[in-house]
Coordinates of C-alpha atoms and ligand atoms in Angstrom, one line a residue:
X980 CA -22.0 -45.8 3.7
X981 CA -21.6 -42.9 6.2
X982 CA -20.8 -39.5 4.7
X983 CA -17.8 -37.6 5.9
X984 CA -18.6 -34.1 7.1
X985 CA -17.5 -31.4 4.6
X986 CA -13.9 -30.3 5.2
X987 CA -13.6 -26.9 6.6
X988 CA -11.3 -24.6 4.5
X989 CA -7.9 -24.1 6.1
X990 CA -7.2 -20.5 7.1
X991 CA -3.9 -18.8 8.0
X992 CA -3.3 -15.3 9.5
X993 CA -0.3 -13.3 8.3
X994 CA 0.2 -10.2 10.4
X995 CA 2.6 -7.3 10.2
X996 CA 2.9 -3.5 9.9
X997 CA 3.2 -3.5 6.1
X998 CA 4.5 0.1 5.9
X999 CA 4.5 -0.5 3.0
X1000 CA 3.9 -4.0 1.7
X1001 CA 6.9 -5.3 -0.2
X1002 CA 7.6 -8.1 -2.7
X1003 CA 9.0 -10.1 0.2
X1004 CA 5.6 -10.0 2.0
X1005 CA 3.8 -10.9 -1.3
X1006 CA 6.2 -13.9 -1.7
X1007 CA 5.3 -15.2 1.8
X1008 CA 1.5 -14.8 1.1
X1009 CA 1.9 -16.7 -2.2
X1010 CA 3.7 -19.5 -0.4
X1011 CA 1.0 -19.6 2.3
X1012 CA -1.6 -19.9 -0.4
X1013 CA 0.0 -23.1 -1.5
X1014 CA -0.6 -24.6 2.0
X1015 CA -3.9 -23.0 3.1
X1016 CA -7.2 -22.4 1.4
X1017 CA -7.3 -18.8 2.5
X1018 CA -5.0 -16.2 4.0
X1019 CA -6.1 -13.2 6.1
X1020 CA -3.5 -10.5 6.1
X1021 CA -3.8 -8.4 9.2
X1022 CA -2.3 -5.0 9.6
X1023 CA -1.3 -4.4 13.2
X1024 CA -1.4 -0.9 14.6
X1025 CA 2.0 -1.3 16.3
X1026 CA 2.5 1.2 19.1
X1027 CA 6.3 1.0 18.8
X1028 CA 6.3 2.2 15.2
X1029 CA 5.3 5.6 13.6
X1030 CA 4.0 4.5 10.2
X1031 CA 4.5 6.5 7.0
X1032 CA 1.2 5.3 5.5
X1033 CA -2.2 5.3 7.3
X1034 CA -3.9 2.0 8.0
X1035 CA -6.3 2.6 5.2
X1036 CA -3.5 3.4 2.7
X1037 CA -1.7 0.2 3.7
X1038 CA -4.9 -1.8 3.4
X1039 CA -5.6 -0.4 0.0
X1040 CA -2.0 -1.2 -1.2
X1041 CA -2.2 -4.8 0.0
X1042 CA -5.6 -5.4 -1.5
X1043 CA -4.3 -4.2 -4.9
X1044 CA -1.5 -6.8 -4.7
X1045 CA -4.1 -9.6 -4.5
X1046 CA -6.8 -8.2 -6.8
X1047 CA -6.9 -11.6 -8.6
X1048 CA -7.2 -13.6 -5.4
X1049 CA -10.1 -11.8 -3.6
X1050 CA -11.7 -15.2 -2.8
X1051 CA -8.6 -16.4 -1.0
X1052 CA -6.9 -13.3 0.4
X1053 CA -8.6 -11.1 2.9
X1054 CA -7.1 -7.9 4.4
X1055 CA -8.1 -6.7 7.9
X1056 CA -6.9 -4.4 10.6
X1057 CA -6.2 -5.5 14.2
X1058 CA -5.8 -3.5 17.3
X1059 CA -5.5 -6.3 19.9
X1060 CA -3.5 -9.5 20.2
X1061 CA -2.8 -11.4 17.0
X1062 CA -3.3 -14.7 18.7
X1063 CA -6.8 -13.7 20.0
X1064 CA -7.8 -12.5 16.5
X1065 CA -6.5 -15.8 15.1
X1066 CA -8.5 -17.9 17.5
X1067 CA -11.7 -15.7 17.0
X1068 CA -11.4 -16.3 13.3
X1069 CA -11.1 -20.1 13.8
X1070 CA -7.9 -20.0 11.9
X1071 CA -5.5 -23.0 11.8
X1072 CA -2.2 -21.1 12.0
X1073 CA -0.2 -17.9 12.2
X1074 CA 2.2 -17.6 9.3
X1075 CA 5.5 -15.9 9.7
X1076 CA 8.2 -15.4 7.2
X1077 CA 11.9 -16.1 8.0
X1078 CA 14.5 -14.1 6.0
X1079 CA 17.7 -14.9 7.9
X1080 CA 18.9 -16.7 11.0
X1081 CA 18.8 -13.3 12.7
X1082 CA 15.0 -13.4 12.5
X1083 CA 14.9 -16.6 14.4
X1084 CA 15.3 -15.5 18.1
X1085 CA 12.5 -13.0 17.9
X1086 CA 10.3 -15.3 15.9
X1087 CA 10.7 -18.2 18.3
X1088 CA 9.9 -15.9 21.3
X1089 CA 6.8 -14.6 19.6
X1090 CA 5.6 -18.1 18.6
X1091 CA 6.2 -19.4 22.2
X1092 CA 4.4 -16.4 23.8
X1093 CA 1.5 -16.9 21.3
X1094 CA 1.3 -20.6 22.1
X1095 CA 1.3 -19.8 25.8
X1096 CA -1.6 -17.5 25.2
X1097 CA -3.5 -19.9 22.9
X1098 CA -2.4 -23.5 23.0
X1099 CA -4.4 -24.5 20.0
X1100 CA -2.8 -22.0 17.6
X1101 CA 0.4 -23.0 15.9
X1102 CA 2.9 -20.8 14.1
X1103 CA 4.1 -21.9 10.6
X1104 CA 7.4 -20.5 9.4
X1105 CA 7.9 -20.0 5.7
X1106 CA 11.3 -19.3 4.2
X1107 CA 11.3 -16.1 2.3
X1108 CA 12.6 -16.4 -1.3
X1109 CA 16.3 -15.8 -1.5
X1110 CA 15.7 -12.7 -3.6
X1111 CA 14.0 -11.0 -0.6
X1112 CA 16.1 -12.0 2.4
X1113 CA 17.6 -8.5 2.6
X1114 CA 14.3 -6.7 2.3
X1115 CA 12.3 -4.8 4.9
X1116 CA 9.8 -2.0 4.8
X1117 CA 12.1 0.5 6.6
X1118 CA 14.8 -0.2 4.0
X1119 CA 12.3 0.4 1.2
X1120 CA 11.1 3.7 2.9
X1121 CA 14.7 4.8 3.3
X1122 CA 15.6 4.2 -0.3
X1123 CA 12.4 6.0 -1.5
X1124 CA 12.9 8.9 0.9
X1125 CA 16.3 9.6 -0.7
X1126 CA 15.0 9.3 -4.2
X1127 CA 16.3 5.9 -4.9
X1128 CA 14.7 3.4 -7.2
X1129 CA 12.5 0.9 -5.4
X1130 CA 11.2 -0.9 -8.5
X1131 CA 11.8 -4.6 -8.1
X1132 CA 11.4 -4.3 -4.4
X1133 CA 7.7 -3.3 -4.3
X1134 CA 4.9 -3.5 -6.8
X1135 CA 4.4 -0.5 -9.2
X1136 CA 1.4 0.9 -7.3
X1137 CA 3.4 0.9 -4.0
X1138 CA 6.4 2.6 -5.8
X1139 CA 4.0 5.3 -7.0
X1140 CA 2.5 5.8 -3.5
X1141 CA 6.0 6.2 -2.0
X1142 CA 6.9 8.7 -4.7
X1143 CA 3.8 10.6 -4.1
X1144 CA 4.3 10.6 -0.3
X1145 CA 7.8 11.9 -0.5
X1146 CA 7.1 14.4 -3.2
X1147 CA 4.6 16.0 -0.7
X1148 CA 6.9 15.9 2.3
Ligands
COA466 N1 9.7 -9.6 3.4 C1 10.1 -8.3 3.6 N2 10.1 -7.8 4.8 C2 9.8 -8.5 5.8 C3 9.4 -9.9 5.7 C4 9.4 -10.4 4.4 N3 9.1 -11.7 4.1 N4 9.1 -10.4 6.9 C5 9.3 -9.4 7.8 N5 9.7 -8.3 7.1 C6 10.1 -7.0 7.7 C7 8.9 -6.1 7.9 O1 8.7 -5.3 6.7 C8 9.3 -5.2 9.0 O2 10.1 -4.2 8.6 P1 10.3 -2.8 9.3 O3 10.7 -3.1 10.7 O4 11.3 -2.2 8.5 O5 8.9 -2.2 9.2 C9 10.2 -6.1 9.8 O6 10.6 -7.2 9.0 C10 9.5 -6.7 11.0 O7 8.3 -7.4 10.5 P2 7.5 -8.3 11.4 O8 8.3 -9.2 12.1 O9 6.4 -8.8 10.6 O10 7.0 -7.3 12.6 P3 5.8 -6.4 12.6 O11 6.1 -5.3 13.5 O12 5.5 -5.9 11.2 O13 4.7 -7.3 13.1 C11 3.6 -8.6 14.9 C12 4.9 -8.1 14.4 C13 3.1 -9.7 14.0 C14 3.8 -9.1 16.3 C15 2.6 -7.5 15.0 O14 2.5 -6.8 13.9 C16 1.2 -7.9 15.4 O15 0.4 -8.7 14.8 N6 0.8 -7.3 16.6 C17 -0.4 -7.5 17.2 C18 -0.1 -7.5 18.8 C19 0.5 -8.8 19.2 O16 -0.1 -9.9 19.1 N7 1.8 -8.7 19.6 C20 2.6 -9.9 20.0 C21 2.4 -10.2 21.4 S1 3.2 -11.7 21.8

């Protein structure tokens, strides 16, 4: 009887600015972990945004969220195109979270441009949990900047980092 070749673990890439990572992002990663063997979270140095947290700070905050999943969750920084990174890693898919219908236009455009650039890479859309559909990083930053309570929106270590950041500014 011929032996089947060992199955390659499935890999997904989930990219964003994560300034900072929120419970909504964590929800998407946990959903992706049900479908893929491993998820690489990539922090993009987005030229259109002026981040509050440095790349290293963001990386550290994301790693702490998945401290119990170090085998299955990797965090990386990308400076080029997401689709090129995804192809280079031999990943199966790009994961994107959808929060509301308003996300769809942009997401479809992004997915189609990415497919045009790399035909083999597909985008998988995951519905964010209902609890997080209103959430974004800039909303969290704004609440924290004005001294509002962000517990329940971000993990405790991110809340502490925000408090620290705004206490110093
Ligand atoms: N929960 C909470 N917030 C969420 C969320 C979720 N499930 N999904 C998205 N968001 C928020 C983000 O926090 C972010 O909020 P902000 O604007 O307040 O910071 C906002 O929605 C937009 O997020 P996202 O759509 O992920 O955009 P991004 O700028 O973080 O990332 C990429 C867009 C993936 C294109 C970019 O980061 C990337 O990888 N760039 C590499 C270059 C590239 O390939 N560009 C595309 C060329 S076609």
